[in-house]
Amino acid sequence: MALTDPVYQRCISPKCGATYSVDETLVACPKCENLLDVVYDWGRIRPPKSFQDIEARWARRTDPLCFSGVWRFYPLFPFAPEAGVVTVGEGQTLLQKADRVGQFVGTKSNCLHLQYEGMNPSGSFKDNGMSAAFTHARLVGATRAACASTGNTSASLAMYCAASQLMKAVVFIGTGKIAYGKLSQALDYGALTVQIAGDFDDAMARVKEVSRELGIYLVNSVNPFRLEGQKSIMFRVLEALRWSPPDWIVVPGGNLGNSSAFGKAFAELKEIGLVDRVPRLAVINAAGANTLYQLYEQRGLRWNGGMIDDSIIRDYERELDEQSRKASTIASAIEINRPVNLRKCLRALDVCDGVVRNVTDQEILDAKAQVGAGGMGCEPASAASVAGAKKLREEGVIAAGDRVVCVLTGHQLKDPTATVAYHTTDQKMFDEVLGSRGVRRAAYANRAVAVPNDTADIIKAIQLYG
Ligand code: F0G
C-alpha cells in the first residue's frame, strides 16, 4: 500500500499490524493469517462533523446513493469512489417500538425496539454487507463470487449477482442445513448451488480453499468490506433514535460478523466524535451452537488489547474435534461452531462492555412466536436476540427501564417449516421438526381450527374461538 492512502486494510492483530491497499483482495493477513480491517485516516478523509450532514443526503434521495439505507451513510465508510457503488436499494429498514414484545421481555413501555432487517430486498441483514462487498468486487474487477452459507448470505449473493449482472454466484451449503425460503432464493436467482456433504463449518473451510484455488471473490464476512456495509445497521438505529445511543444492542451470534461490525461502527463514531458513549452489546448464541458463549463466559477468553490467548481457542476446537461435536439448533442460520469473526467479535465485546448468553431452541421459538404476535415476524435465529434480552432482563443485567434494541436479522418467511411446526396441531410434525430438538411445548401456538365444510359449523367455530 502507498503510505499516502487515506483508506487501507490492516491486520487486526496489534502485534502484526501489516497494512494493505484497498484494491487488494484478501480475506486474511498474508503475514499472520489474522483478520483484516478497513481503516480510515479520519484526519484526511474529514468525516461528517454532525449527523445533520448525513441527514441532508436523504433530501437528495432520487440519487440511489442517498436512497440506499447503506450508502446514505457513505461518508462513514468511503472506501470506493461513489461512482463505483453497487446498490439495489438495500437498507430501507425500520426501528420499531415494540411494547407487546417488551412485556414478554420484561422491559417498561417505550423501552424495547426491534430493528427489522428482514425488510431488506433479499429478506435479511446480509444485503447491507453484500452491497459493500459487491462495490469492492467491482473495484477489483472480480467476475465470480462465492460464499459458504446457512442460507441468507447465499440468497443475498445470488440476488446481487442477478440484479447487477456483474458476477456469477457460486454458493456452498451444507446438505439439509438450509431453510427452504433461503434455498428457493439461491435457485431462483440462478446461483450455482453446491451442496456439500457436511455442515456450515465444513462448507466454510471448503469455500476458502476453492476460492483461493480458483481465484473466486469470497463474500463471507471474513471479507472486511462486507462488514463496512453492516455498520450501517447501527447508523440506522441511531438515526431512528435521533442519534442518541440506546443502552443495549442485542444481536444473534453466528459467524459473528454483525457483532464485529457493530463494535467497529461505535468505536469509529466515538473516535470521530459523533457519539460520546457506546451502547452495551449482548451477543446471543443458540445453546446448540454456543462457541462464543463457552469461550467468553465460561473460559474467560478476552480481546486483551489484541493479545488473545489462542490456547483457549485451540483447546476448545480440539474438544469439538475429539467429541465430533457438530452445531445443532432449529435456528439454522446460526448453526455454526467455528465462527470466523471470533477475534473481531472479542474486540467488539471489549469496546461495548459486552455480554454473551445462549438460549435453547424452546426459548428461541417462544420468543419468535411473540415477535410474530407483536406484528413483525422473524426467522428463528433472529428471535434469539429477543430470547436473550428476556434472559438478561430476568438476570437483572438489563434493567426494566433500559432502552434496548434487538436486531431481527431475517424475515419471517425464510423458514416456514419451523413456524408451521410450532403452530401445528399435527403431533407427528411437531415431534419431527421440534421435539427432536428438545422443544417440548408451544406455549404461544396459534393453532388452525379444523371444521367441516358447512356454514353453520364454521359460524359456530368462529363464535367459540373468535
Ligand atoms: N441471523 C440470521 C438470520 C443469519 O442468517 C445469520 C448468519 C445470523 C443471524 C448470524 O449473523 O454471522 O453476523 O453472527 N447467517 C450466515 C449465512 C452465516 O450464511 O447466511 P453473524
CSV table of C-alpha atoms and ligand atoms in Angstrom, one decimal:
chain,number,residue,atom,x,y,z
A,1,MET,CA,0.0,0.0,0.0
A,2,ALA,CA,1.1,3.6,-0.6
A,3,LEU,CA,1.8,5.4,2.6
A,4,THR,CA,-0.3,8.2,1.5
A,5,ASP,CA,-3.5,6.2,1.1
A,6,PRO,CA,-6.3,7.6,3.3
A,7,VAL,CA,-8.1,4.3,3.3
A,8,TYR,CA,-6.4,0.9,3.6
A,9,GLN,CA,-6.6,-2.6,5.0
A,10,ARG,CA,-4.8,-3.5,8.2
A,11,CYS,CA,-4.3,-6.7,10.2
A,12,ILE,CA,-6.4,-6.6,13.4
A,13,SER,CA,-3.5,-8.0,15.5
A,14,PRO,CA,-1.6,-5.1,17.0
A,15,LYS,CA,1.4,-7.4,17.1
A,16,CYS,CA,1.4,-7.6,13.3
A,17,GLY,CA,-0.5,-4.5,12.1
A,18,ALA,CA,0.5,-5.1,8.5
A,19,THR,CA,-1.2,-2.8,6.0
A,20,TYR,CA,-2.5,-3.5,2.5
A,21,SER,CA,-4.1,-1.4,-0.2
A,22,VAL,CA,-7.9,-1.2,-0.7
A,23,ASP,CA,-7.6,-2.7,-4.1
A,24,GLU,CA,-6.1,-6.0,-2.8
A,25,THR,CA,-8.5,-8.9,-2.4
A,26,LEU,CA,-7.7,-10.5,0.9
A,27,VAL,CA,-9.7,-12.5,3.4
A,28,ALA,CA,-6.8,-12.9,5.9
A,29,CYS,CA,-3.5,-11.2,6.6
A,30,PRO,CA,-0.9,-12.8,4.3
A,31,LYS,CA,1.7,-12.4,7.1
A,32,CYS,CA,-0.1,-13.8,10.1
A,33,GLU,CA,-3.4,-15.2,8.9
A,34,ASN,CA,-5.4,-12.9,11.2
A,35,LEU,CA,-8.5,-11.0,10.1
A,36,LEU,CA,-8.3,-7.6,8.3
A,37,ASP,CA,-10.0,-4.3,8.9
A,38,VAL,CA,-10.7,-1.4,6.6
A,39,VAL,CA,-9.1,1.6,8.2
A,40,TYR,CA,-9.7,5.3,7.5
A,41,ASP,CA,-7.3,8.1,8.1
A,42,TRP,CA,-10.1,10.4,9.5
A,43,GLY,CA,-7.6,13.3,9.7
A,44,ARG,CA,-7.5,13.4,5.9
A,45,ILE,CA,-10.9,12.0,5.0
A,46,ARG,CA,-12.7,14.5,7.0
A,47,PRO,CA,-15.8,12.7,8.3
A,48,PRO,CA,-19.1,14.5,8.8
A,49,LYS,CA,-19.0,16.9,11.7
A,50,SER,CA,-22.5,16.2,12.7
A,51,PHE,CA,-25.3,13.7,11.8
A,52,GLN,CA,-27.2,16.6,10.2
A,53,ASP,CA,-24.7,16.3,7.3
A,54,ILE,CA,-25.8,12.8,6.8
A,55,GLU,CA,-29.5,13.6,7.1
A,56,ALA,CA,-29.1,16.2,4.4
A,57,ARG,CA,-28.4,13.3,2.0
A,58,TRP,CA,-31.9,11.9,2.4
A,59,ALA,CA,-33.3,15.1,0.8
A,60,ARG,CA,-31.4,14.0,-2.4
A,61,ARG,CA,-32.9,10.5,-2.4
A,62,THR,CA,-33.6,10.4,-6.1
A,63,ASP,CA,-29.9,9.7,-6.2
A,64,PRO,CA,-29.7,5.9,-5.5
A,65,LEU,CA,-26.7,6.5,-3.2
A,66,CYS,CA,-28.7,8.7,-1.0
A,67,PHE,CA,-31.8,6.5,-1.1
A,68,SER,CA,-29.9,3.3,0.0
A,69,GLY,CA,-30.0,2.8,3.7
A,70,VAL,CA,-26.4,1.7,3.5
A,71,TRP,CA,-24.9,4.3,1.2
A,72,ARG,CA,-26.7,7.3,2.6
A,73,PHE,CA,-24.0,6.9,5.3
A,74,TYR,CA,-21.3,6.8,2.7
A,75,PRO,CA,-19.1,9.4,4.5
A,76,LEU,CA,-18.7,6.9,7.3
A,77,PHE,CA,-17.1,4.3,5.1
A,78,PRO,CA,-15.8,5.9,1.9
A,79,PHE,CA,-13.6,3.0,0.7
A,80,ALA,CA,-14.6,3.2,-3.0
A,81,PRO,CA,-15.5,6.1,-5.4
A,82,GLU,CA,-19.2,6.9,-5.3
A,83,ALA,CA,-19.5,6.2,-9.0
A,84,GLY,CA,-18.5,2.6,-8.4
A,85,VAL,CA,-21.0,1.8,-5.7
A,86,VAL,CA,-23.3,-1.2,-6.3
A,87,THR,CA,-26.8,-0.7,-4.8
A,88,VAL,CA,-30.2,-2.3,-5.2
A,89,GLY,CA,-31.9,0.0,-2.7
A,90,GLU,CA,-31.0,-2.1,0.4
A,91,GLY,CA,-31.2,-1.0,4.0
A,92,GLN,CA,-34.7,0.6,3.9
A,93,THR,CA,-35.4,-1.0,7.3
A,94,LEU,CA,-37.2,0.1,10.4
A,95,LEU,CA,-36.6,0.5,14.0
A,96,GLN,CA,-40.0,-0.2,15.7
A,97,LYS,CA,-41.0,0.4,19.2
A,98,ALA,CA,-42.5,-3.0,20.3
A,99,ASP,CA,-44.3,-2.7,23.6
A,100,ARG,CA,-46.0,-6.1,23.3
A,101,VAL,CA,-42.7,-7.9,22.8
A,102,GLY,CA,-41.3,-5.6,25.6
A,103,GLN,CA,-43.9,-7.1,28.0
A,104,PHE,CA,-42.6,-10.6,27.2
A,105,VAL,CA,-39.0,-9.5,27.6
A,106,GLY,CA,-39.8,-7.6,30.8
A,107,THR,CA,-39.0,-4.0,29.8
A,108,LYS,CA,-41.1,-0.9,30.6
A,109,SER,CA,-43.2,0.6,27.9
A,110,ASN,CA,-41.3,2.6,25.2
A,111,CYS,CA,-38.1,0.7,26.1
A,112,LEU,CA,-37.9,-2.2,23.7
A,113,HIS,CA,-37.2,-1.7,20.0
A,114,LEU,CA,-36.9,-4.1,17.2
A,115,GLN,CA,-34.6,-3.3,14.3
A,116,TYR,CA,-36.3,-5.1,11.4
A,117,GLU,CA,-33.6,-6.2,8.9
A,118,GLY,CA,-36.0,-8.7,7.3
A,119,MET,CA,-37.2,-5.7,5.2
A,120,ASN,CA,-34.1,-5.9,3.0
A,121,PRO,CA,-34.6,-6.9,-0.6
A,122,SER,CA,-33.4,-10.4,-0.1
A,123,GLY,CA,-35.1,-10.6,3.3
A,124,SER,CA,-32.1,-10.4,5.6
A,125,PHE,CA,-29.5,-8.1,7.0
A,126,LYS,CA,-26.9,-9.6,4.6
A,127,ASP,CA,-27.8,-7.1,1.9
A,128,ASN,CA,-26.2,-4.3,4.0
A,129,GLY,CA,-22.9,-6.1,3.7
A,130,MET,CA,-23.3,-7.6,0.3
A,131,SER,CA,-23.7,-4.2,-1.4
A,132,ALA,CA,-20.4,-3.2,0.2
A,133,ALA,CA,-18.7,-6.4,-0.8
A,134,PHE,CA,-20.0,-6.0,-4.4
A,135,THR,CA,-18.8,-2.5,-4.5
A,136,HIS,CA,-15.3,-3.8,-3.6
A,137,ALA,CA,-15.6,-6.7,-6.0
A,138,ARG,CA,-16.4,-4.3,-8.8
A,139,LEU,CA,-13.4,-2.1,-7.8
A,140,VAL,CA,-11.1,-5.1,-8.2
A,141,GLY,CA,-12.8,-6.4,-11.4
A,142,ALA,CA,-14.0,-9.7,-10.0
A,143,THR,CA,-16.1,-11.9,-12.3
A,144,ARG,CA,-17.2,-14.7,-9.9
A,145,ALA,CA,-18.2,-14.6,-6.3
A,146,ALA,CA,-18.6,-17.4,-3.8
A,147,CYS,CA,-19.8,-18.0,-0.2
A,148,ALA,CA,-20.5,-20.7,2.3
A,149,SER,CA,-23.8,-20.1,3.8
A,150,THR,CA,-26.5,-21.2,6.2
A,151,GLY,CA,-28.8,-19.6,3.6
A,152,ASN,CA,-29.1,-15.9,3.9
A,153,THR,CA,-25.6,-15.0,2.6
A,154,SER,CA,-26.3,-17.2,-0.4
A,155,ALA,CA,-29.7,-15.7,-1.1
A,156,SER,CA,-28.2,-12.2,-0.9
A,157,LEU,CA,-25.1,-13.0,-3.1
A,158,ALA,CA,-27.4,-14.7,-5.6
A,159,MET,CA,-29.7,-11.7,-5.7
A,160,TYR,CA,-26.9,-9.2,-6.2
A,161,CYS,CA,-25.4,-11.2,-9.0
A,162,ALA,CA,-28.7,-11.5,-10.7
A,163,ALA,CA,-29.6,-7.8,-10.2
A,164,SER,CA,-26.2,-6.3,-11.1
A,165,GLN,CA,-25.1,-9.0,-13.7
A,166,LEU,CA,-21.6,-8.1,-12.5
A,167,MET,CA,-20.6,-11.6,-11.3
A,168,LYS,CA,-21.6,-15.2,-11.4
A,169,ALA,CA,-22.6,-16.7,-8.0
A,170,VAL,CA,-21.3,-19.9,-6.5
A,171,VAL,CA,-22.8,-20.9,-3.2
A,172,PHE,CA,-21.7,-23.7,-0.8
A,173,ILE,CA,-24.3,-25.0,1.5
A,174,GLY,CA,-24.4,-27.9,4.0
A,175,THR,CA,-26.8,-30.7,3.0
A,176,GLY,CA,-30.2,-30.5,4.7
A,177,LYS,CA,-28.9,-27.5,6.7
A,178,ILE,CA,-30.7,-24.6,4.9
A,179,ALA,CA,-34.3,-23.4,5.4
A,180,TYR,CA,-36.5,-23.7,2.3
A,181,GLY,CA,-37.2,-20.0,1.8
A,182,LYS,CA,-33.4,-19.4,1.5
A,183,LEU,CA,-32.7,-22.3,-0.7
A,184,SER,CA,-35.5,-21.3,-3.0
A,185,GLN,CA,-33.9,-17.9,-3.4
A,186,ALA,CA,-30.5,-19.1,-4.4
A,187,LEU,CA,-32.1,-21.4,-7.0
A,188,ASP,CA,-34.5,-18.8,-8.3
A,189,TYR,CA,-31.8,-16.1,-8.7
A,190,GLY,CA,-29.8,-18.6,-10.7
A,191,ALA,CA,-26.7,-19.2,-8.5
A,192,LEU,CA,-24.6,-22.3,-9.0
A,193,THR,CA,-25.6,-24.1,-5.8
A,194,VAL,CA,-23.1,-26.6,-4.4
A,195,GLN,CA,-24.5,-28.9,-1.7
A,196,ILE,CA,-21.6,-30.2,0.4
A,197,ALA,CA,-22.0,-33.4,2.3
A,198,GLY,CA,-21.3,-31.7,5.6
A,199,ASP,CA,-22.4,-28.7,7.7
A,200,PHE,CA,-21.7,-25.0,7.5
A,201,ASP,CA,-18.3,-25.3,9.2
A,202,ASP,CA,-17.3,-27.8,6.5
A,203,ALA,CA,-18.7,-25.6,3.7
A,204,MET,CA,-16.8,-22.6,5.1
A,205,ALA,CA,-13.5,-24.5,5.2
A,206,ARG,CA,-14.0,-25.8,1.6
A,207,VAL,CA,-15.1,-22.4,0.1
A,208,LYS,CA,-12.0,-20.8,1.4
A,209,GLU,CA,-9.8,-23.4,-0.3
A,210,VAL,CA,-11.7,-23.4,-3.5
A,211,SER,CA,-12.0,-19.7,-3.9
A,212,ARG,CA,-8.2,-19.3,-3.3
A,213,GLU,CA,-7.5,-22.1,-5.8
A,214,LEU,CA,-9.8,-20.7,-8.5
A,215,GLY,CA,-9.4,-17.0,-7.8
A,216,ILE,CA,-13.1,-16.5,-6.9
A,217,TYR,CA,-14.1,-13.4,-4.9
A,218,LEU,CA,-15.2,-14.5,-1.4
A,219,VAL,CA,-18.1,-12.6,0.1
A,220,ASN,CA,-18.3,-14.3,3.5
A,221,SER,CA,-17.8,-12.0,6.4
A,222,VAL,CA,-14.1,-12.7,6.5
A,223,ASN,CA,-14.2,-10.2,3.7
A,224,PRO,CA,-13.6,-6.9,5.6
A,225,PHE,CA,-15.6,-4.8,3.1
A,226,ARG,CA,-18.8,-6.7,3.9
A,227,LEU,CA,-18.6,-5.6,7.5
A,228,GLU,CA,-18.2,-1.9,6.4
A,229,GLY,CA,-21.7,-2.2,4.9
A,230,GLN,CA,-23.1,-3.9,8.0
A,231,LYS,CA,-22.0,-0.9,10.2
A,232,SER,CA,-24.9,0.9,8.6
A,233,ILE,CA,-27.4,-1.2,10.6
A,234,MET,CA,-26.2,0.7,13.7
A,235,PHE,CA,-26.2,4.0,11.9
A,236,ARG,CA,-29.9,3.5,11.1
A,237,VAL,CA,-30.6,2.5,14.7
A,238,LEU,CA,-29.0,5.8,15.9
A,239,GLU,CA,-30.8,7.8,13.2
A,240,ALA,CA,-34.2,6.3,14.3
A,241,LEU,CA,-33.3,7.2,17.9
A,242,ARG,CA,-32.5,10.8,16.9
A,243,TRP,CA,-28.8,10.0,17.3
A,244,SER,CA,-29.0,9.1,20.9
A,245,PRO,CA,-27.3,5.6,21.6
A,246,PRO,CA,-29.6,3.1,23.3
A,247,ASP,CA,-28.4,1.3,26.4
A,248,TRP,CA,-28.3,-2.1,24.8
A,249,ILE,CA,-27.9,-3.7,21.3
A,250,VAL,CA,-28.9,-7.4,21.4
A,251,VAL,CA,-27.9,-9.4,18.4
A,252,PRO,CA,-27.8,-13.1,17.5
A,253,GLY,CA,-24.3,-14.6,17.1
A,254,GLY,CA,-23.4,-17.0,14.3
A,255,ASN,CA,-20.4,-16.2,12.3
A,256,LEU,CA,-20.1,-13.0,14.4
A,257,GLY,CA,-19.9,-10.6,11.5
A,258,ASN,CA,-22.7,-8.3,12.8
A,259,SER,CA,-21.4,-8.0,16.3
A,260,SER,CA,-17.9,-7.3,14.9
A,261,ALA,CA,-19.3,-4.6,12.5
A,262,PHE,CA,-21.4,-3.0,15.3
A,263,GLY,CA,-18.4,-2.7,17.6
A,264,LYS,CA,-16.3,-1.2,14.8
A,265,ALA,CA,-19.1,1.3,14.0
A,266,PHE,CA,-19.4,2.5,17.5
A,267,ALA,CA,-15.6,2.7,18.0
A,268,GLU,CA,-15.3,4.8,14.9
A,269,LEU,CA,-18.2,7.1,15.8
A,270,LYS,CA,-16.6,7.7,19.2
A,271,GLU,CA,-13.2,8.3,17.6
A,272,ILE,CA,-14.6,10.9,15.2
A,273,GLY,CA,-16.7,12.5,18.0
A,274,LEU,CA,-20.2,11.8,16.6
A,275,VAL,CA,-21.2,9.9,19.8
A,276,ASP,CA,-20.0,10.4,23.3
A,277,ARG,CA,-20.9,6.9,24.6
A,278,VAL,CA,-21.4,3.5,23.1
A,279,PRO,CA,-24.2,1.1,23.9
A,280,ARG,CA,-23.6,-2.3,25.6
A,281,LEU,CA,-23.6,-5.2,23.3
A,282,ALA,CA,-25.2,-8.6,24.0
A,283,VAL,CA,-24.4,-11.4,21.6
A,284,ILE,CA,-26.8,-14.4,21.8
A,285,ASN,CA,-25.8,-17.9,20.7
A,286,ALA,CA,-28.1,-20.8,20.3
A,287,ALA,CA,-27.4,-23.3,23.0
A,288,GLY,CA,-26.6,-25.9,20.4
A,289,ALA,CA,-24.0,-23.7,18.7
A,290,ASN,CA,-22.5,-21.8,21.6
A,291,THR,CA,-18.8,-21.5,20.9
A,292,LEU,CA,-18.7,-17.8,21.7
A,293,TYR,CA,-20.7,-18.3,25.0
A,294,GLN,CA,-18.4,-21.1,26.0
A,295,LEU,CA,-15.2,-19.2,25.3
A,296,TYR,CA,-16.2,-15.8,26.5
A,297,GLU,CA,-18.4,-16.5,29.5
A,298,GLN,CA,-17.2,-20.0,30.6
A,299,ARG,CA,-13.5,-19.9,29.8
A,300,GLY,CA,-12.8,-16.2,30.2
A,301,LEU,CA,-11.4,-15.5,26.6
A,302,ARG,CA,-11.0,-11.8,26.1
A,303,TRP,CA,-9.7,-9.4,23.4
A,304,ASN,CA,-7.0,-8.3,25.9
A,305,GLY,CA,-5.7,-5.4,23.8
A,306,GLY,CA,-5.3,-7.8,20.9
A,307,MET,CA,-3.2,-10.3,22.8
A,308,ILE,CA,-5.8,-13.1,22.6
A,309,ASP,CA,-5.0,-16.3,24.5
A,310,ASP,CA,-5.1,-18.6,21.4
A,311,SER,CA,-4.5,-21.7,23.5
A,312,ILE,CA,-8.1,-21.3,24.9
A,313,ILE,CA,-9.5,-21.4,21.4
A,314,ARG,CA,-7.2,-24.3,20.3
A,315,ASP,CA,-8.2,-26.4,23.3
A,316,TYR,CA,-11.9,-25.7,22.7
A,317,GLU,CA,-11.6,-26.6,19.0
A,318,ARG,CA,-9.7,-29.8,19.9
A,319,GLU,CA,-12.6,-30.8,22.1
A,320,LEU,CA,-15.0,-30.2,19.3
A,321,ASP,CA,-13.0,-32.5,17.1
A,322,GLU,CA,-12.4,-35.2,19.7
A,323,GLN,CA,-16.1,-35.4,20.6
A,324,SER,CA,-17.1,-34.9,16.9
A,325,ARG,CA,-19.4,-32.2,18.2
A,326,LYS,CA,-21.4,-30.6,15.5
A,327,ALA,CA,-23.5,-27.5,15.8
A,328,SER,CA,-27.2,-28.3,16.1
A,329,THR,CA,-30.2,-25.8,16.5
A,330,ILE,CA,-33.5,-25.1,14.9
A,331,ALA,CA,-32.1,-21.6,14.3
A,332,SER,CA,-30.2,-23.0,11.3
A,333,ALA,CA,-28.9,-19.5,10.3
A,334,ILE,CA,-26.6,-19.6,13.4
A,335,GLU,CA,-25.8,-23.3,13.4
A,336,ILE,CA,-22.1,-22.6,13.5
A,337,ASN,CA,-19.4,-23.9,15.8
A,338,ARG,CA,-16.4,-22.2,14.3
A,339,PRO,CA,-17.3,-18.5,13.9
A,340,VAL,CA,-14.8,-16.9,11.5
A,341,ASN,CA,-15.1,-13.5,13.1
A,342,LEU,CA,-14.4,-14.7,16.7
A,343,ARG,CA,-11.4,-12.4,17.2
A,344,LYS,CA,-13.1,-9.3,15.9
A,345,CYS,CA,-16.2,-10.0,18.0
A,346,LEU,CA,-14.0,-10.2,21.1
A,347,ARG,CA,-12.8,-6.7,20.2
A,348,ALA,CA,-16.4,-5.5,19.8
A,349,LEU,CA,-17.3,-7.0,23.2
A,350,ASP,CA,-14.4,-5.1,24.6
A,351,VAL,CA,-15.4,-1.8,23.0
A,352,CYS,CA,-19.0,-2.2,24.1
A,353,ASP,CA,-18.6,-3.8,27.5
A,354,GLY,CA,-20.4,-6.8,26.1
A,355,VAL,CA,-22.0,-10.0,27.4
A,356,VAL,CA,-22.8,-13.3,25.8
A,357,ARG,CA,-25.7,-15.6,26.5
A,358,ASN,CA,-27.0,-18.8,25.0
A,359,VAL,CA,-30.7,-19.7,24.6
A,360,THR,CA,-32.4,-23.0,23.9
A,361,ASP,CA,-34.5,-23.8,20.9
A,362,GLN,CA,-37.5,-23.7,23.1
A,363,GLU,CA,-36.7,-20.2,24.2
A,364,ILE,CA,-36.0,-19.2,20.6
A,365,LEU,CA,-39.3,-20.4,19.3
A,366,ASP,CA,-41.3,-19.0,22.1
A,367,ALA,CA,-39.7,-15.6,21.5
A,368,LYS,CA,-40.3,-15.9,17.8
A,369,ALA,CA,-44.0,-16.5,18.3
A,370,GLN,CA,-44.1,-13.4,20.5
A,371,VAL,CA,-42.3,-11.4,17.8
A,372,GLY,CA,-44.9,-12.6,15.3
A,373,ALA,CA,-47.8,-11.8,17.5
A,374,GLY,CA,-46.3,-8.4,18.0
A,375,GLY,CA,-46.7,-7.7,14.3
A,376,MET,CA,-43.2,-8.1,12.9
A,377,GLY,CA,-42.3,-11.7,12.5
A,378,CYS,CA,-38.8,-13.1,12.0
A,379,GLU,CA,-36.9,-16.3,11.4
A,380,PRO,CA,-35.8,-18.5,14.4
A,381,ALA,CA,-32.2,-17.2,14.6
A,382,SER,CA,-33.4,-13.6,14.8
A,383,ALA,CA,-35.6,-14.4,17.8
A,384,ALA,CA,-32.5,-15.4,19.7
A,385,SER,CA,-32.0,-11.7,20.3
A,386,VAL,CA,-35.4,-11.4,21.9
A,387,ALA,CA,-35.0,-14.6,23.9
A,388,GLY,CA,-31.5,-13.4,25.0
A,389,ALA,CA,-32.9,-10.0,26.1
A,390,LYS,CA,-35.5,-11.7,28.2
A,391,LYS,CA,-32.9,-13.8,29.8
A,392,LEU,CA,-30.7,-10.8,30.6
A,393,ARG,CA,-33.7,-8.9,31.9
A,394,GLU,CA,-34.5,-11.9,34.2
A,395,GLU,CA,-30.9,-11.9,35.4
A,396,GLY,CA,-31.1,-8.1,36.1
A,397,VAL,CA,-28.3,-7.4,33.7
A,398,ILE,CA,-30.7,-5.4,31.6
A,399,ALA,CA,-32.8,-3.1,33.7
A,400,ALA,CA,-36.5,-2.7,33.2
A,401,GLY,CA,-36.1,0.9,32.1
A,402,ASP,CA,-33.1,0.4,29.8
A,403,ARG,CA,-33.5,1.3,26.2
A,404,VAL,CA,-33.0,-2.0,24.3
A,405,VAL,CA,-32.7,-2.7,20.6
A,406,CYS,CA,-33.0,-6.3,19.5
A,407,VAL,CA,-31.9,-6.8,15.9
A,408,LEU,CA,-34.2,-9.0,13.9
A,409,THR,CA,-31.8,-10.3,11.3
A,410,GLY,CA,-34.1,-12.3,8.9
A,411,HIS,CA,-37.6,-12.3,7.5
A,412,GLN,CA,-40.4,-14.5,8.9
A,413,LEU,CA,-40.9,-16.3,5.5
A,414,LYS,CA,-37.3,-17.5,5.4
A,415,ASP,CA,-38.1,-20.6,7.4
A,416,PRO,CA,-41.8,-21.6,7.2
A,417,THR,CA,-41.1,-25.1,8.3
A,418,ALA,CA,-40.1,-24.0,11.8
A,419,THR,CA,-43.1,-21.7,12.1
A,420,VAL,CA,-45.7,-24.1,10.9
A,421,ALA,CA,-44.3,-26.9,13.2
A,422,TYR,CA,-44.6,-24.6,16.2
A,423,HIS,CA,-48.2,-23.7,15.5
A,424,THR,CA,-49.3,-27.1,14.2
A,425,THR,CA,-52.0,-29.5,15.6
A,426,ASP,CA,-50.1,-32.4,14.0
A,427,GLN,CA,-48.2,-34.0,16.8
A,428,LYS,CA,-46.1,-36.0,14.4
A,429,MET,CA,-44.9,-32.9,12.6
A,430,PHE,CA,-44.2,-31.2,15.9
A,431,ASP,CA,-42.1,-34.1,17.1
A,432,GLU,CA,-40.2,-34.5,13.9
A,433,VAL,CA,-39.2,-30.8,13.4
A,434,LEU,CA,-39.1,-29.6,17.0
A,435,GLY,CA,-39.5,-32.4,19.5
A,436,SER,CA,-36.3,-33.9,18.1
A,437,ARG,CA,-34.5,-30.7,19.2
A,438,GLY,CA,-35.8,-30.7,22.8
A,439,VAL,CA,-38.7,-28.4,22.2
A,440,ARG,CA,-41.5,-29.7,24.5
A,441,ARG,CA,-44.4,-27.3,24.2
A,442,ALA,CA,-45.6,-24.4,22.1
A,443,ALA,CA,-46.9,-22.1,24.8
A,444,TYR,CA,-47.8,-19.3,22.3
A,445,ALA,CA,-49.1,-21.5,19.5
A,446,ASN,CA,-51.9,-20.2,17.3
A,447,ARG,CA,-53.5,-23.4,16.1
A,448,ALA,CA,-55.6,-23.7,13.0
A,449,VAL,CA,-59.2,-24.8,13.7
A,450,ALA,CA,-60.4,-27.7,11.6
A,451,VAL,CA,-64.1,-27.5,10.6
A,452,PRO,CA,-66.5,-29.4,8.3
A,453,ASN,CA,-67.4,-27.8,5.0
A,454,ASP,CA,-70.6,-26.4,6.5
A,455,THR,CA,-71.6,-22.8,7.1
A,456,ALA,CA,-73.3,-23.4,10.5
A,457,ASP,CA,-70.3,-25.3,11.8
A,458,ILE,CA,-67.9,-22.5,10.6
A,459,ILE,CA,-70.0,-19.9,12.3
A,460,LYS,CA,-70.1,-22.0,15.5
A,461,ALA,CA,-66.3,-22.3,15.4
A,462,ILE,CA,-65.8,-18.6,14.9
A,463,GLN,CA,-68.1,-17.8,17.8
A,464,LEU,CA,-66.3,-20.4,20.0
A,465,TYR,CA,-62.8,-19.3,19.2
A,466,GLY,CA,-63.0,-15.8,17.8
B,1,F0G,N1,-29.3,-14.2,11.8
B,1,F0G,C1,-29.5,-14.6,10.6
B,1,F0G,C2,-30.9,-14.6,10.0
B,1,F0G,C3,-28.4,-15.1,9.8
B,1,F0G,O1,-28.6,-15.5,8.6
B,1,F0G,C4,-27.1,-15.1,10.4
B,1,F0G,C5,-26.0,-15.6,9.6
B,1,F0G,C6,-27.0,-14.6,11.7
B,1,F0G,C7,-28.1,-14.2,12.4
B,1,F0G,C8,-25.7,-14.5,12.3
B,1,F0G,O2,-25.0,-13.4,12.0
B,1,F0G,O3,-22.9,-14.4,11.3
B,1,F0G,O4,-23.1,-11.9,11.7
B,1,F0G,O5,-23.2,-13.5,13.6
B,1,F0G,N2,-26.1,-16.2,8.6
B,1,F0G,C9,-24.9,-16.6,7.7
B,1,F0G,C10,-25.3,-17.1,6.4
B,1,F0G,C11,-23.9,-17.4,8.4
B,1,F0G,O6,-24.6,-17.9,5.8
B,1,F0G,O7,-26.4,-16.6,5.9
B,1,F0G,P1,-23.4,-13.3,12.2
